[in-house]
């Protein structure tokens, strides 16, 4: 039982975690402790890239202890993706360079790659690449990491690769159970949990507004109901849309759409997206 008297909340309020994208934080006020945040996108929009960009801003730059559960990528793949994001060196060039062709990179690129490695060596990132992780296993790991390493944020990539470890009559019921458990875990640990999720294609929606993802595209009532915040990643140029309705250039731009925010505002912001090194950046960087 908590006391809500005059001094009952003293010391219990922890500051929200900023995403590293100020325009996004103006809408969300950062990631709230105890919240379950779902970040969703259609294929090729950059879900994993956005996850790595969050790691860069939160864990590497601001040294906030973060656990990253990578159910899709191996630990080596995740590490190499983060090297790309930090160094801003094209991933294809890094792969050739790592295979011994050292003249693939110029001296500046080599320096940036070396600096990225040094930053990663001291960053408080705790990476788990266990495939087909159950919600029970993730919960036990999360509790241990918070206790032993004072983890302040958990990122899961991605939701649909998790399992319940139980028998359900259909997958929707199982997903609802996992979502509820994730929300309860965020609340119990009093830290934000960010979970990435795919958005399924709706090819019949061909008008420009229809291409932008909407809550119903999640096809999971439990996500809509239990998530505290739902954001979508949308890259108009993927659909050959190169200007907005006001004529502004959308090349190399990505929208982050805050479609649900139980504790704040909704809205959308533009970020830069570089596909060569799979990075999201602020427009002024």
PDB file of C-alpha atoms in Angstrom:
ATOM      1  CA  UNK A   1       0.000   0.000   0.000  1.00  0.00           C
ATOM      2  CA  UNK A   2       1.279   3.465  -0.921  1.00  0.00           C
ATOM      3  CA  UNK A   3       0.618   6.600   1.085  1.00  0.00           C
ATOM      4  CA  UNK A   4      -0.723   9.508  -0.982  1.00  0.00           C
ATOM      5  CA  UNK A   5      -0.507  12.005   1.851  1.00  0.00           C
ATOM      6  CA  UNK A   6       1.621  15.108   1.987  1.00  0.00           C
ATOM      7  CA  UNK A   7       4.912  13.258   1.676  1.00  0.00           C
ATOM      8  CA  UNK A   8       3.579  10.004   0.299  1.00  0.00           C
ATOM      9  CA  UNK A   9       4.825  10.534  -3.253  1.00  0.00           C
ATOM     10  CA  UNK A  10       8.202  11.952  -2.315  1.00  0.00           C
ATOM     11  CA  UNK A  11      10.908  10.007  -4.071  1.00  0.00           C
ATOM     12  CA  UNK A  12       8.507   7.826  -6.056  1.00  0.00           C
ATOM     13  CA  UNK A  13       8.325   9.936  -9.211  1.00  0.00           C
ATOM     14  CA  UNK A  14      11.090   9.152 -11.691  1.00  0.00           C
ATOM     15  CA  UNK A  15      11.678  11.459 -14.655  1.00  0.00           C
ATOM     16  CA  UNK A  16      10.326  10.362 -18.013  1.00  0.00           C
ATOM     17  CA  UNK A  17      12.837   9.055 -20.524  1.00  0.00           C
ATOM     18  CA  UNK A  18      13.314  11.337 -23.503  1.00  0.00           C
ATOM     19  CA  UNK A  19      13.451   9.707 -26.910  1.00  0.00           C
ATOM     20  CA  UNK A  20      16.240  11.934 -28.198  1.00  0.00           C
ATOM     21  CA  UNK A  21      13.859  13.434 -30.758  1.00  0.00           C
ATOM     22  CA  UNK A  22      12.725  16.770 -29.236  1.00  0.00           C
ATOM     23  CA  UNK A  23       9.753  17.312 -31.547  1.00  0.00           C
ATOM     24  CA  UNK A  24       8.436  13.856 -30.683  1.00  0.00           C
ATOM     25  CA  UNK A  25       9.012  14.471 -26.977  1.00  0.00           C
ATOM     26  CA  UNK A  26       6.955  17.674 -27.191  1.00  0.00           C
ATOM     27  CA  UNK A  27       3.956  15.483 -28.025  1.00  0.00           C
ATOM     28  CA  UNK A  28       4.657  12.480 -25.809  1.00  0.00           C
ATOM     29  CA  UNK A  29       6.514  14.169 -22.939  1.00  0.00           C
ATOM     30  CA  UNK A  30       8.914  11.245 -23.259  1.00  0.00           C
ATOM     31  CA  UNK A  31       8.348   7.633 -22.341  1.00  0.00           C
ATOM     32  CA  UNK A  32       6.382   7.490 -19.078  1.00  0.00           C
ATOM     33  CA  UNK A  33       7.373   5.079 -16.329  1.00  0.00           C
ATOM     34  CA  UNK A  34       4.898   2.216 -16.091  1.00  0.00           C
ATOM     35  CA  UNK A  35       3.674   2.713 -19.658  1.00  0.00           C
ATOM     36  CA  UNK A  36       3.454   0.160 -22.444  1.00  0.00           C
ATOM     37  CA  UNK A  37       4.344   1.825 -25.742  1.00  0.00           C
ATOM     38  CA  UNK A  38       3.680   0.056 -29.040  1.00  0.00           C
ATOM     39  CA  UNK A  39       5.557   1.308 -32.106  1.00  0.00           C
ATOM     40  CA  UNK A  40       4.143  -0.222 -35.268  1.00  0.00           C
ATOM     41  CA  UNK A  41       4.877  -0.069 -38.974  1.00  0.00           C
ATOM     42  CA  UNK A  42       4.335  -1.853 -42.244  1.00  0.00           C
ATOM     43  CA  UNK A  43       7.255  -3.850 -43.683  1.00  0.00           C
ATOM     44  CA  UNK A  44      10.214  -1.766 -44.921  1.00  0.00           C
ATOM     45  CA  UNK A  45       9.271   1.309 -42.872  1.00  0.00           C
ATOM     46  CA  UNK A  46      12.200   0.915 -40.462  1.00  0.00           C
ATOM     47  CA  UNK A  47      10.962  -0.665 -37.215  1.00  0.00           C
ATOM     48  CA  UNK A  48      14.323  -2.140 -36.263  1.00  0.00           C
ATOM     49  CA  UNK A  49      16.135   0.976 -37.484  1.00  0.00           C
ATOM     50  CA  UNK A  50      14.003   3.138 -35.214  1.00  0.00           C
ATOM     51  CA  UNK A  51      14.732   0.774 -32.326  1.00  0.00           C
ATOM     52  CA  UNK A  52      18.461   1.162 -32.947  1.00  0.00           C
ATOM     53  CA  UNK A  53      18.086   4.935 -33.192  1.00  0.00           C
ATOM     54  CA  UNK A  54      16.365   4.925 -29.790  1.00  0.00           C
ATOM     55  CA  UNK A  55      19.246   2.862 -28.381  1.00  0.00           C
ATOM     56  CA  UNK A  56      21.690   5.402 -29.777  1.00  0.00           C
ATOM     57  CA  UNK A  57      19.915   8.360 -28.217  1.00  0.00           C
ATOM     58  CA  UNK A  58      18.903   6.806 -24.891  1.00  0.00           C
ATOM     59  CA  UNK A  59      21.554   4.239 -23.976  1.00  0.00           C
ATOM     60  CA  UNK A  60      24.639   5.456 -25.845  1.00  0.00           C
ATOM     61  CA  UNK A  61      24.290   9.237 -25.714  1.00  0.00           C
ATOM     62  CA  UNK A  62      22.449   9.597 -22.402  1.00  0.00           C
ATOM     63  CA  UNK A  63      23.837   6.461 -20.697  1.00  0.00           C
ATOM     64  CA  UNK A  64      20.416   5.249 -19.526  1.00  0.00           C
ATOM     65  CA  UNK A  65      20.559   1.489 -18.813  1.00  0.00           C
ATOM     66  CA  UNK A  66      18.418  -0.224 -21.451  1.00  0.00           C
ATOM     67  CA  UNK A  67      17.496  -3.845 -22.134  1.00  0.00           C
ATOM     68  CA  UNK A  68      16.968  -4.767 -25.783  1.00  0.00           C
ATOM     69  CA  UNK A  69      15.189  -8.054 -26.491  1.00  0.00           C
ATOM     70  CA  UNK A  70      15.916  -8.889 -30.126  1.00  0.00           C
ATOM     71  CA  UNK A  71      13.678 -11.766 -31.164  1.00  0.00           C
ATOM     72  CA  UNK A  72      14.264 -11.206 -34.883  1.00  0.00           C
ATOM     73  CA  UNK A  73      17.953 -10.305 -35.190  1.00  0.00           C
ATOM     74  CA  UNK A  74      20.888 -12.176 -33.690  1.00  0.00           C
ATOM     75  CA  UNK A  75      23.090 -10.282 -31.258  1.00  0.00           C
ATOM     76  CA  UNK A  76      25.759  -9.874 -33.963  1.00  0.00           C
ATOM     77  CA  UNK A  77      23.206  -8.447 -36.387  1.00  0.00           C
ATOM     78  CA  UNK A  78      21.891  -6.044 -33.754  1.00  0.00           C
ATOM     79  CA  UNK A  79      25.413  -4.923 -32.843  1.00  0.00           C
ATOM     80  CA  UNK A  80      26.267  -4.303 -36.500  1.00  0.00           C
ATOM     81  CA  UNK A  81      23.058  -2.318 -36.982  1.00  0.00           C
ATOM     82  CA  UNK A  82      23.972  -0.132 -34.019  1.00  0.00           C
ATOM     83  CA  UNK A  83      27.484   0.361 -35.433  1.00  0.00           C
ATOM     84  CA  UNK A  84      25.900   1.669 -38.630  1.00  0.00           C
ATOM     85  CA  UNK A  85      23.637   4.074 -36.781  1.00  0.00           C
ATOM     86  CA  UNK A  86      26.429   5.434 -34.587  1.00  0.00           C
ATOM     87  CA  UNK A  87      29.091   5.730 -37.284  1.00  0.00           C
ATOM     88  CA  UNK A  88      26.785   6.828 -40.104  1.00  0.00           C
ATOM     89  CA  UNK A  89      28.726   4.566 -42.428  1.00  0.00           C
ATOM     90  CA  UNK A  90      26.817   2.639 -45.091  1.00  0.00           C
ATOM     91  CA  UNK A  91      26.037  -0.881 -43.933  1.00  0.00           C
ATOM     92  CA  UNK A  92      27.102  -2.510 -47.205  1.00  0.00           C
ATOM     93  CA  UNK A  93      30.526  -0.854 -46.943  1.00  0.00           C
ATOM     94  CA  UNK A  94      30.925  -1.974 -43.322  1.00  0.00           C
ATOM     95  CA  UNK A  95      30.176  -5.579 -44.295  1.00  0.00           C
ATOM     96  CA  UNK A  96      32.885  -5.544 -46.982  1.00  0.00           C
ATOM     97  CA  UNK A  97      35.306  -3.806 -44.596  1.00  0.00           C
ATOM     98  CA  UNK A  98      34.695  -6.426 -41.888  1.00  0.00           C
ATOM     99  CA  UNK A  99      35.564  -9.145 -44.411  1.00  0.00           C
ATOM    100  CA  UNK A 100      39.088  -7.765 -44.651  1.00  0.00           C
ATOM    101  CA  UNK A 101      38.815  -5.271 -47.505  1.00  0.00           C
ATOM    102  CA  UNK A 102      40.113  -2.356 -45.457  1.00  0.00           C
ATOM    103  CA  UNK A 103      40.421   0.025 -48.394  1.00  0.00           C
ATOM    104  CA  UNK A 104      36.608   0.012 -48.703  1.00  0.00           C
ATOM    105  CA  UNK A 105      36.401   2.831 -46.139  1.00  0.00           C
ATOM    106  CA  UNK A 106      38.220   6.145 -46.185  1.00  0.00           C
ATOM    107  CA  UNK A 107      40.111   7.346 -43.111  1.00  0.00           C
ATOM    108  CA  UNK A 108      37.196   9.429 -41.837  1.00  0.00           C
ATOM    109  CA  UNK A 109      34.816   6.476 -42.086  1.00  0.00           C
ATOM    110  CA  UNK A 110      37.317   4.235 -40.295  1.00  0.00           C
ATOM    111  CA  UNK A 111      37.632   6.796 -37.505  1.00  0.00           C
ATOM    112  CA  UNK A 112      33.850   7.046 -37.125  1.00  0.00           C
ATOM    113  CA  UNK A 113      33.530   3.259 -37.040  1.00  0.00           C
ATOM    114  CA  UNK A 114      36.249   3.027 -34.392  1.00  0.00           C
ATOM    115  CA  UNK A 115      34.554   5.743 -32.331  1.00  0.00           C
ATOM    116  CA  UNK A 116      31.261   3.850 -32.597  1.00  0.00           C
ATOM    117  CA  UNK A 117      32.914   0.744 -31.178  1.00  0.00           C
ATOM    118  CA  UNK A 118      34.315   2.711 -28.241  1.00  0.00           C
ATOM    119  CA  UNK A 119      30.910   4.224 -27.494  1.00  0.00           C
ATOM    120  CA  UNK A 120      29.261   0.806 -27.584  1.00  0.00           C
ATOM    121  CA  UNK A 121      31.887  -0.668 -25.237  1.00  0.00           C
ATOM    122  CA  UNK A 122      30.789   1.632 -22.405  1.00  0.00           C
ATOM    123  CA  UNK A 123      27.080   1.934 -23.235  1.00  0.00           C
ATOM    124  CA  UNK A 124      24.736   0.345 -20.637  1.00  0.00           C
ATOM    125  CA  UNK A 125      22.953  -1.893 -23.151  1.00  0.00           C
ATOM    126  CA  UNK A 126      21.828  -5.376 -22.162  1.00  0.00           C
ATOM    127  CA  UNK A 127      21.067  -7.444 -25.262  1.00  0.00           C
ATOM    128  CA  UNK A 128      19.064 -10.677 -25.292  1.00  0.00           C
ATOM    129  CA  UNK A 129      18.630 -12.405 -28.656  1.00  0.00           C
ATOM    130  CA  UNK A 130      16.754 -15.487 -27.435  1.00  0.00           C
ATOM    131  CA  UNK A 131      14.396 -16.552 -30.257  1.00  0.00           C
ATOM    132  CA  UNK A 132      10.738 -17.313 -29.593  1.00  0.00           C
ATOM    133  CA  UNK A 133      10.937 -15.870 -26.100  1.00  0.00           C
ATOM    134  CA  UNK A 134       7.955 -16.494 -23.849  1.00  0.00           C
ATOM    135  CA  UNK A 135       6.394 -13.674 -21.852  1.00  0.00           C
ATOM    136  CA  UNK A 136       7.302 -15.556 -18.662  1.00  0.00           C
ATOM    137  CA  UNK A 137      10.972 -15.786 -19.684  1.00  0.00           C
ATOM    138  CA  UNK A 138      11.058 -12.118 -20.671  1.00  0.00           C
ATOM    139  CA  UNK A 139       9.447 -11.113 -17.369  1.00  0.00           C
ATOM    140  CA  UNK A 140      11.975 -13.086 -15.329  1.00  0.00           C
ATOM    141  CA  UNK A 141      14.854 -11.579 -17.294  1.00  0.00           C
ATOM    142  CA  UNK A 142      13.432  -8.076 -16.918  1.00  0.00           C
ATOM    143  CA  UNK A 143      12.999  -8.425 -13.154  1.00  0.00           C
ATOM    144  CA  UNK A 144      16.596  -9.635 -12.823  1.00  0.00           C
ATOM    145  CA  UNK A 145      17.983  -6.838 -15.011  1.00  0.00           C
ATOM    146  CA  UNK A 146      16.132  -4.148 -13.076  1.00  0.00           C
ATOM    147  CA  UNK A 147      17.337  -5.620  -9.781  1.00  0.00           C
ATOM    148  CA  UNK A 148      20.955  -6.233 -10.796  1.00  0.00           C
ATOM    149  CA  UNK A 149      21.648  -3.453 -13.296  1.00  0.00           C
ATOM    150  CA  UNK A 150      18.975  -0.802 -12.591  1.00  0.00           C
ATOM    151  CA  UNK A 151      17.519  -1.043 -16.087  1.00  0.00           C
ATOM    152  CA  UNK A 152      15.341   1.998 -16.834  1.00  0.00           C
ATOM    153  CA  UNK A 153      13.866   0.981 -20.217  1.00  0.00           C
ATOM    154  CA  UNK A 154      12.983  -2.234 -22.042  1.00  0.00           C
ATOM    155  CA  UNK A 155      12.685  -2.494 -25.836  1.00  0.00           C
ATOM    156  CA  UNK A 156      11.233  -5.607 -27.495  1.00  0.00           C
ATOM    157  CA  UNK A 157      11.664  -6.268 -31.234  1.00  0.00           C
ATOM    158  CA  UNK A 158       9.128  -7.574 -31.921  1.00  0.00           C
ATOM    159  CA  UNK A 159       5.812  -8.482 -30.287  1.00  0.00           C
ATOM    160  CA  UNK A 160       4.476 -11.169 -32.639  1.00  0.00           C
ATOM    161  CA  UNK A 161       7.599 -13.319 -32.222  1.00  0.00           C
ATOM    162  CA  UNK A 162       6.821 -13.800 -28.540  1.00  0.00           C
ATOM    163  CA  UNK A 163       4.789 -16.676 -27.183  1.00  0.00           C
ATOM    164  CA  UNK A 164       2.787 -17.203 -24.021  1.00  0.00           C
ATOM    165  CA  UNK A 165       4.126 -20.618 -23.107  1.00  0.00           C
ATOM    166  CA  UNK A 166       0.484 -21.635 -22.652  1.00  0.00           C
ATOM    167  CA  UNK A 167      -2.220 -23.179 -24.811  1.00  0.00           C
ATOM    168  CA  UNK A 168      -4.838 -20.865 -26.330  1.00  0.00           C
ATOM    169  CA  UNK A 169      -7.654 -21.564 -28.743  1.00  0.00           C
ATOM    170  CA  UNK A 170      -6.350 -18.950 -31.183  1.00  0.00           C
ATOM    171  CA  UNK A 171      -3.453 -16.551 -31.670  1.00  0.00           C
ATOM    172  CA  UNK A 172      -5.537 -13.437 -30.929  1.00  0.00           C
ATOM    173  CA  UNK A 173      -6.286 -14.689 -27.426  1.00  0.00           C
ATOM    174  CA  UNK A 174      -2.618 -15.467 -26.916  1.00  0.00           C
ATOM    175  CA  UNK A 175      -1.584 -11.987 -28.100  1.00  0.00           C
ATOM    176  CA  UNK A 176      -4.113 -10.399 -25.737  1.00  0.00           C
ATOM    177  CA  UNK A 177      -2.584 -12.362 -22.855  1.00  0.00           C
ATOM    178  CA  UNK A 178       0.958 -11.284 -23.811  1.00  0.00           C
ATOM    179  CA  UNK A 179      -0.063  -7.634 -24.116  1.00  0.00           C
ATOM    180  CA  UNK A 180      -1.729  -7.668 -20.695  1.00  0.00           C
ATOM    181  CA  UNK A 181       1.336  -9.285 -19.142  1.00  0.00           C
ATOM    182  CA  UNK A 182       3.638  -6.695 -20.731  1.00  0.00           C
ATOM    183  CA  UNK A 183       1.490  -3.863 -19.405  1.00  0.00           C
ATOM    184  CA  UNK A 184       1.478  -5.414 -15.928  1.00  0.00           C
ATOM    185  CA  UNK A 185       5.264  -5.836 -16.092  1.00  0.00           C
ATOM    186  CA  UNK A 186       5.801  -2.175 -17.030  1.00  0.00           C
ATOM    187  CA  UNK A 187       3.603  -1.116 -14.127  1.00  0.00           C
ATOM    188  CA  UNK A 188       5.215  -3.486 -11.615  1.00  0.00           C
ATOM    189  CA  UNK A 189       8.760  -2.452 -12.559  1.00  0.00           C
ATOM    190  CA  UNK A 190       7.755   1.221 -12.948  1.00  0.00           C
ATOM    191  CA  UNK A 191       9.671   1.589 -16.192  1.00  0.00           C
ATOM    192  CA  UNK A 192       8.512   2.099 -19.788  1.00  0.00           C
ATOM    193  CA  UNK A 193       8.396  -0.910 -22.086  1.00  0.00           C
ATOM    194  CA  UNK A 194       8.552  -0.229 -25.828  1.00  0.00           C
ATOM    195  CA  UNK A 195       7.320  -3.030 -28.074  1.00  0.00           C
ATOM    196  CA  UNK A 196       7.585  -3.035 -31.853  1.00  0.00           C
ATOM    197  CA  UNK A 197       4.794  -4.564 -33.915  1.00  0.00           C
ATOM    198  CA  UNK A 198       4.079  -5.043 -37.625  1.00  0.00           C
ATOM    199  CA  UNK A 199       1.162  -3.359 -39.339  1.00  0.00           C
ATOM    200  CA  UNK A 200      -0.566  -5.505 -41.900  1.00  0.00           C
ATOM    201  CA  UNK A 201      -1.024  -4.259 -45.447  1.00  0.00           C
ATOM    202  CA  UNK A 202      -4.412  -3.072 -46.639  1.00  0.00           C
ATOM    203  CA  UNK A 203      -3.950  -2.976 -50.363  1.00  0.00           C
ATOM    204  CA  UNK A 204      -7.505  -1.765 -50.997  1.00  0.00           C
ATOM    205  CA  UNK A 205      -6.728   1.605 -49.413  1.00  0.00           C
ATOM    206  CA  UNK A 206      -5.160   3.442 -52.311  1.00  0.00           C
ATOM    207  CA  UNK A 207      -5.886   7.098 -51.543  1.00  0.00           C
ATOM    208  CA  UNK A 208      -3.042   9.086 -49.994  1.00  0.00           C
ATOM    209  CA  UNK A 209      -4.680   9.431 -46.572  1.00  0.00           C
ATOM    210  CA  UNK A 210      -5.520   5.742 -46.629  1.00  0.00           C
ATOM    211  CA  UNK A 211      -1.886   4.732 -47.054  1.00  0.00           C
ATOM    212  CA  UNK A 212      -1.029   6.177 -43.636  1.00  0.00           C
ATOM    213  CA  UNK A 213      -1.412   3.452 -40.992  1.00  0.00           C
ATOM    214  CA  UNK A 214      -4.363   3.615 -38.640  1.00  0.00           C
ATOM    215  CA  UNK A 215      -5.206   1.918 -35.362  1.00  0.00           C
ATOM    216  CA  UNK A 216      -7.511  -0.588 -37.032  1.00  0.00           C
ATOM    217  CA  UNK A 217      -4.577  -1.832 -39.129  1.00  0.00           C
ATOM    218  CA  UNK A 218      -3.086  -3.407 -36.003  1.00  0.00           C
ATOM    219  CA  UNK A 219      -5.837  -6.046 -36.176  1.00  0.00           C
ATOM    220  CA  UNK A 220      -5.494  -6.616 -32.445  1.00  0.00           C
ATOM    221  CA  UNK A 221      -8.059  -5.149 -30.070  1.00  0.00           C
ATOM    222  CA  UNK A 222      -5.827  -5.857 -27.070  1.00  0.00           C
ATOM    223  CA  UNK A 223      -3.110  -3.530 -28.377  1.00  0.00           C
ATOM    224  CA  UNK A 224      -5.604  -0.708 -28.865  1.00  0.00           C
ATOM    225  CA  UNK A 225      -7.105  -1.231 -25.423  1.00  0.00           C
ATOM    226  CA  UNK A 226      -4.087  -1.978 -23.234  1.00  0.00           C
ATOM    227  CA  UNK A 227      -1.234   0.029 -24.755  1.00  0.00           C
ATOM    228  CA  UNK A 228      -0.776   3.440 -23.167  1.00  0.00           C
ATOM    229  CA  UNK A 229       0.722   4.842 -26.350  1.00  0.00           C
ATOM    230  CA  UNK A 230       0.663   3.686 -29.959  1.00  0.00           C
ATOM    231  CA  UNK A 231       2.961   5.229 -32.562  1.00  0.00           C
ATOM    232  CA  UNK A 232       3.283   4.446 -36.250  1.00  0.00           C
ATOM    233  CA  UNK A 233       6.314   4.825 -38.506  1.00  0.00           C
ATOM    234  CA  UNK A 234       5.396   5.951 -42.009  1.00  0.00           C
ATOM    235  CA  UNK A 235       7.669   6.830 -44.944  1.00  0.00           C
ATOM    236  CA  UNK A 236       5.669   8.491 -47.737  1.00  0.00           C
ATOM    237  CA  UNK A 237       8.447   8.205 -50.320  1.00  0.00           C
ATOM    238  CA  UNK A 238       8.185   4.400 -50.106  1.00  0.00           C
ATOM    239  CA  UNK A 239       4.773   4.867 -51.773  1.00  0.00           C
ATOM    240  CA  UNK A 240       6.240   7.349 -54.296  1.00  0.00           C
ATOM    241  CA  UNK A 241       4.741  10.289 -52.435  1.00  0.00           C
ATOM    242  CA  UNK A 242       7.436  12.961 -52.556  1.00  0.00           C
ATOM    243  CA  UNK A 243       5.549  16.055 -51.419  1.00  0.00           C
ATOM    244  CA  UNK A 244       2.918  16.730 -48.782  1.00  0.00           C
ATOM    245  CA  UNK A 245      -0.319  18.636 -49.454  1.00  0.00           C
ATOM    246  CA  UNK A 246       1.556  21.916 -48.945  1.00  0.00           C
ATOM    247  CA  UNK A 247       4.269  21.006 -51.432  1.00  0.00           C
ATOM    248  CA  UNK A 248       6.966  20.311 -48.824  1.00  0.00           C
ATOM    249  CA  UNK A 249       9.655  17.846 -49.861  1.00  0.00           C
ATOM    250  CA  UNK A 250       9.297  14.369 -48.308  1.00  0.00           C
ATOM    251  CA  UNK A 251      12.400  12.727 -49.775  1.00  0.00           C
ATOM    252  CA  UNK A 252      14.327  11.005 -47.003  1.00  0.00           C
ATOM    253  CA  UNK A 253      11.643  11.860 -44.442  1.00  0.00           C
ATOM    254  CA  UNK A 254       9.707   9.641 -42.051  1.00  0.00           C
ATOM    255  CA  UNK A 255       6.598  10.446 -40.063  1.00  0.00           C
ATOM    256  CA  UNK A 256       6.225   9.300 -36.488  1.00  0.00           C
ATOM    257  CA  UNK A 257       2.473   9.306 -35.876  1.00  0.00           C
ATOM    258  CA  UNK A 258       1.327   9.319 -32.245  1.00  0.00           C
ATOM    259  CA  UNK A 259      -2.110   7.777 -32.791  1.00  0.00           C
ATOM    260  CA  UNK A 260      -2.922   7.019 -29.150  1.00  0.00           C
ATOM    261  CA  UNK A 261      -1.580   8.652 -26.013  1.00  0.00           C
ATOM    262  CA  UNK A 262      -3.468   7.892 -22.839  1.00  0.00           C
ATOM    263  CA  UNK A 263      -1.474  10.409 -20.812  1.00  0.00           C
ATOM    264  CA  UNK A 264      -0.964  13.221 -23.299  1.00  0.00           C
ATOM    265  CA  UNK A 265      -1.350  14.589 -26.782  1.00  0.00           C
ATOM    266  CA  UNK A 266      -1.562  13.005 -30.200  1.00  0.00           C
ATOM    267  CA  UNK A 267       0.078  14.269 -33.358  1.00  0.00           C
ATOM    268  CA  UNK A 268       2.886  13.541 -35.777  1.00  0.00           C
ATOM    269  CA  UNK A 269       6.436  14.700 -36.430  1.00  0.00           C
ATOM    270  CA  UNK A 270       8.880  14.428 -39.298  1.00  0.00           C
ATOM    271  CA  UNK A 271      12.334  12.893 -38.902  1.00  0.00           C
ATOM    272  CA  UNK A 272      15.144  12.248 -41.345  1.00  0.00           C
ATOM    273  CA  UNK A 273      15.581   8.660 -42.500  1.00  0.00           C
ATOM    274  CA  UNK A 274      18.764   7.369 -44.083  1.00  0.00           C
ATOM    275  CA  UNK A 275      18.366   3.898 -45.532  1.00  0.00           C
ATOM    276  CA  UNK A 276      22.101   3.426 -46.160  1.00  0.00           C
ATOM    277  CA  UNK A 277      22.913   3.252 -42.471  1.00  0.00           C
ATOM    278  CA  UNK A 278      19.361   2.616 -41.238  1.00  0.00           C
ATOM    279  CA  UNK A 279      19.109   5.665 -39.032  1.00  0.00           C
ATOM    280  CA  UNK A 280      16.444   8.120 -37.921  1.00  0.00           C
ATOM    281  CA  UNK A 281      17.690  11.609 -37.066  1.00  0.00           C
ATOM    282  CA  UNK A 282      16.281  14.999 -36.185  1.00  0.00           C
ATOM    283  CA  UNK A 283      15.659  17.231 -39.192  1.00  0.00           C
ATOM    284  CA  UNK A 284      18.265  19.757 -38.038  1.00  0.00           C
ATOM    285  CA  UNK A 285      21.084  17.198 -37.687  1.00  0.00           C
TER     286      UNK A 285
END
